[in-house]
Tab-separated table of C-alpha atoms in Angstrom:
chain	number	residue	atom	x	y	z
A	13	UNK	CA	-6.458	47.925	64.863
A	14	UNK	CA	-9.069	49.913	66.839
A	15	UNK	CA	-11.514	49.629	63.872
A	16	UNK	CA	-11.140	45.654	63.812
A	17	UNK	CA	-11.687	45.591	67.544
A	18	UNK	CA	-14.740	47.574	67.414
A	19	UNK	CA	-16.457	44.533	65.693
A	20	UNK	CA	-15.510	41.873	68.015
A	21	UNK	CA	-18.350	40.271	69.967
A	22	UNK	CA	-18.406	40.925	73.613
A	23	UNK	CA	-19.128	37.211	74.440
A	24	UNK	CA	-18.344	36.323	77.842
A	25	UNK	CA	-16.091	39.223	78.629
A	26	UNK	CA	-18.386	40.501	81.332
A	27	UNK	CA	-19.479	37.256	82.945
A	28	UNK	CA	-19.112	36.937	86.595
A	29	UNK	CA	-17.900	40.380	86.903
A	30	UNK	CA	-18.873	41.293	90.413
A	31	UNK	CA	-17.703	44.818	90.335
A	32	UNK	CA	-19.882	46.115	87.505
A	33	UNK	CA	-23.083	47.870	88.674
A	34	UNK	CA	-23.925	50.073	85.572
A	35	UNK	CA	-23.405	49.697	81.966
A	36	UNK	CA	-24.818	52.474	80.043
A	37	UNK	CA	-21.985	52.269	77.629
A	38	UNK	CA	-23.436	49.038	76.101
A	39	UNK	CA	-25.538	51.332	73.746
A	40	UNK	CA	-22.556	52.009	71.702
A	41	UNK	CA	-22.133	48.414	70.609
A	42	UNK	CA	-23.949	47.150	67.743
A	43	UNK	CA	-26.302	44.162	67.494
A	44	UNK	CA	-23.772	41.758	66.218
A	45	UNK	CA	-21.553	42.130	69.310
A	46	UNK	CA	-24.327	41.406	71.842
A	47	UNK	CA	-25.125	37.835	72.902
A	48	UNK	CA	-27.612	36.038	75.281
A	49	UNK	CA	-26.517	35.689	78.710
A	50	UNK	CA	-23.672	37.968	78.323
A	51	UNK	CA	-24.011	39.336	81.863
A	52	UNK	CA	-24.321	35.762	83.702
A	53	UNK	CA	-22.959	36.043	86.985
A	54	UNK	CA	-22.990	39.902	87.338
A	55	UNK	CA	-24.821	39.923	90.610
A	56	UNK	CA	-24.472	43.658	91.154
A	57	UNK	CA	-25.370	44.956	87.830
A	58	UNK	CA	-28.237	47.330	88.340
A	59	UNK	CA	-28.579	49.556	85.132
A	60	UNK	CA	-28.107	48.832	81.495
A	61	UNK	CA	-28.752	50.804	78.361
A	62	UNK	CA	-28.850	49.162	74.904
A	63	UNK	CA	-29.710	50.002	71.320
A	64	UNK	CA	-31.843	47.764	69.015
A	65	UNK	CA	-30.964	44.212	69.140
A	66	UNK	CA	-32.612	40.981	68.090
A	67	UNK	CA	-30.452	39.191	70.824
A	68	UNK	CA	-32.146	38.443	74.077
A	69	UNK	CA	-29.420	40.213	76.059
A	70	UNK	CA	-31.151	39.964	79.443
A	71	UNK	CA	-31.604	36.016	79.112
A	72	UNK	CA	-29.251	35.499	82.146
A	73	UNK	CA	-29.086	34.711	85.841
A	74	UNK	CA	-28.870	38.344	86.903
A	75	UNK	CA	-31.390	39.348	89.491
A	76	UNK	CA	-30.036	42.701	90.586
A	77	UNK	CA	-31.298	44.717	87.645
A	78	UNK	CA	-33.106	48.001	88.777
A	79	UNK	CA	-33.474	49.689	85.315
A	80	UNK	CA	-33.048	48.763	81.782
A	81	UNK	CA	-33.141	51.328	78.953
A	82	UNK	CA	-34.073	50.489	75.381
A	83	UNK	CA	-32.445	53.477	73.615
A	84	UNK	CA	-33.504	54.934	70.239
A	85	UNK	CA	-36.246	53.316	67.945
A	86	UNK	CA	-37.004	49.670	68.347
A	87	UNK	CA	-39.218	47.868	65.678
A	88	UNK	CA	-39.726	44.896	68.054
A	89	UNK	CA	-38.505	43.403	71.194
A	90	UNK	CA	-37.789	39.706	71.031
A	91	UNK	CA	-39.114	36.817	72.934
A	92	UNK	CA	-37.208	36.127	76.326
A	93	UNK	CA	-35.424	39.566	76.181
A	94	UNK	CA	-35.535	39.389	79.806
A	95	UNK	CA	-35.314	35.753	81.061
A	96	UNK	CA	-36.853	34.515	84.247
A	97	UNK	CA	-38.742	37.733	84.960
A	98	UNK	CA	-40.233	36.238	88.309
A	99	UNK	CA	-36.664	36.174	89.477
A	100	UNK	CA	-35.988	39.762	88.371
A	101	UNK	CA	-37.087	40.981	92.021
A	102	UNK	CA	-35.223	44.374	92.020
A	103	UNK	CA	-36.605	45.628	88.791
A	104	UNK	CA	-38.111	49.061	89.217
A	105	UNK	CA	-38.147	50.750	85.638
A	106	UNK	CA	-38.053	49.735	82.051
A	107	UNK	CA	-37.360	52.902	79.777
A	108	UNK	CA	-38.437	52.673	76.109
A	109	UNK	CA	-37.301	55.520	74.017
A	110	UNK	CA	-39.035	54.207	70.864
A	111	UNK	CA	-41.636	56.872	69.681
A	112	UNK	CA	-43.615	53.929	67.926
A	113	UNK	CA	-44.595	51.131	70.343
A	114	UNK	CA	-42.330	48.313	69.354
A	115	UNK	CA	-44.060	44.898	68.406
A	116	UNK	CA	-43.767	42.245	71.224
A	117	UNK	CA	-45.448	39.251	72.557
A	118	UNK	CA	-46.534	38.462	76.191
A	119	UNK	CA	-43.160	36.325	76.243
A	120	UNK	CA	-40.671	39.224	75.940
A	121	UNK	CA	-39.933	38.989	79.762
A	122	UNK	CA	-41.529	42.402	80.648
A	123	UNK	CA	-44.703	40.747	81.987
A	124	UNK	CA	-45.691	38.228	84.595
A	125	UNK	CA	-49.269	37.263	84.121
A	126	UNK	CA	-51.349	40.387	84.371
A	127	UNK	CA	-48.574	42.589	85.856
A	128	UNK	CA	-45.102	43.845	84.987
A	129	UNK	CA	-42.138	42.010	86.064
A	130	UNK	CA	-41.684	43.012	89.836
A	131	UNK	CA	-44.514	45.636	89.136
A	132	UNK	CA	-41.922	47.747	87.449
A	133	UNK	CA	-43.058	51.078	85.629
A	134	UNK	CA	-42.583	51.266	82.008
A	135	UNK	CA	-41.453	54.754	80.737
A	136	UNK	CA	-42.094	55.802	77.395
A	137	UNK	CA	-41.756	59.207	75.515
A	138	UNK	CA	-44.430	61.770	76.765
A	139	UNK	CA	-45.619	62.258	73.019
A	140	UNK	CA	-46.205	58.499	72.600
A	141	UNK	CA	-48.074	57.544	75.781
A	142	UNK	CA	-51.418	57.137	74.115
A	143	UNK	CA	-49.925	55.191	71.501
A	144	UNK	CA	-48.557	52.548	73.965
A	145	UNK	CA	-51.863	52.687	75.877
A	146	UNK	CA	-53.613	51.564	72.509
A	147	UNK	CA	-51.106	49.211	71.125
A	148	UNK	CA	-51.484	45.502	71.017
A	149	UNK	CA	-50.113	43.829	74.064
A	150	UNK	CA	-48.809	47.058	75.602
A	151	UNK	CA	-52.474	48.133	76.279
A	152	UNK	CA	-52.967	45.350	78.499
A	153	UNK	CA	-50.256	46.903	80.881
A	154	UNK	CA	-51.293	50.372	80.460
A	155	UNK	CA	-51.662	51.075	84.310
A	156	UNK	CA	-47.839	50.430	84.461
A	157	UNK	CA	-46.956	52.566	81.446
A	158	UNK	CA	-46.191	56.167	82.362
A	159	UNK	CA	-44.575	59.235	80.557
A	160	UNK	CA	-40.842	59.343	80.618
A	161	UNK	CA	-41.004	62.893	82.177
A	162	UNK	CA	-42.201	61.226	85.533
A	163	UNK	CA	-39.297	58.954	85.779
A	164	UNK	CA	-36.985	59.540	88.802
A	165	UNK	CA	-33.917	57.553	89.560
């Protein structure tokens, strides 16, 4: 049935898909359906939106990402969420919709030394900008954190 199908993990269904460029619909899937490396080989995938997950979804070999959106509230962002950030040379924007800054470490994949991955801008809710600028780890990258109202595709 359709109901049962909605709980099946995505697994490798999208791996090596060279046609997919955008996957905003990923945000309708729940945490148990997502997995590490699920986009391996998707060399044209540029934008993805997802809801809270503990899975390091972007632990993959995809270098074409331009924007990743973290929809809704996030308590934390896991280590290695974005794998191999040095190789993510197209990343321009990371959008975090969470009002409260999620807990994270320097190993989440957003950061490379004292800059963000590919100098990408991290966009956060306007009302939360000062919270992010003061929060642990986030504050070390406050020059890269801008209000969401400034985001332009």
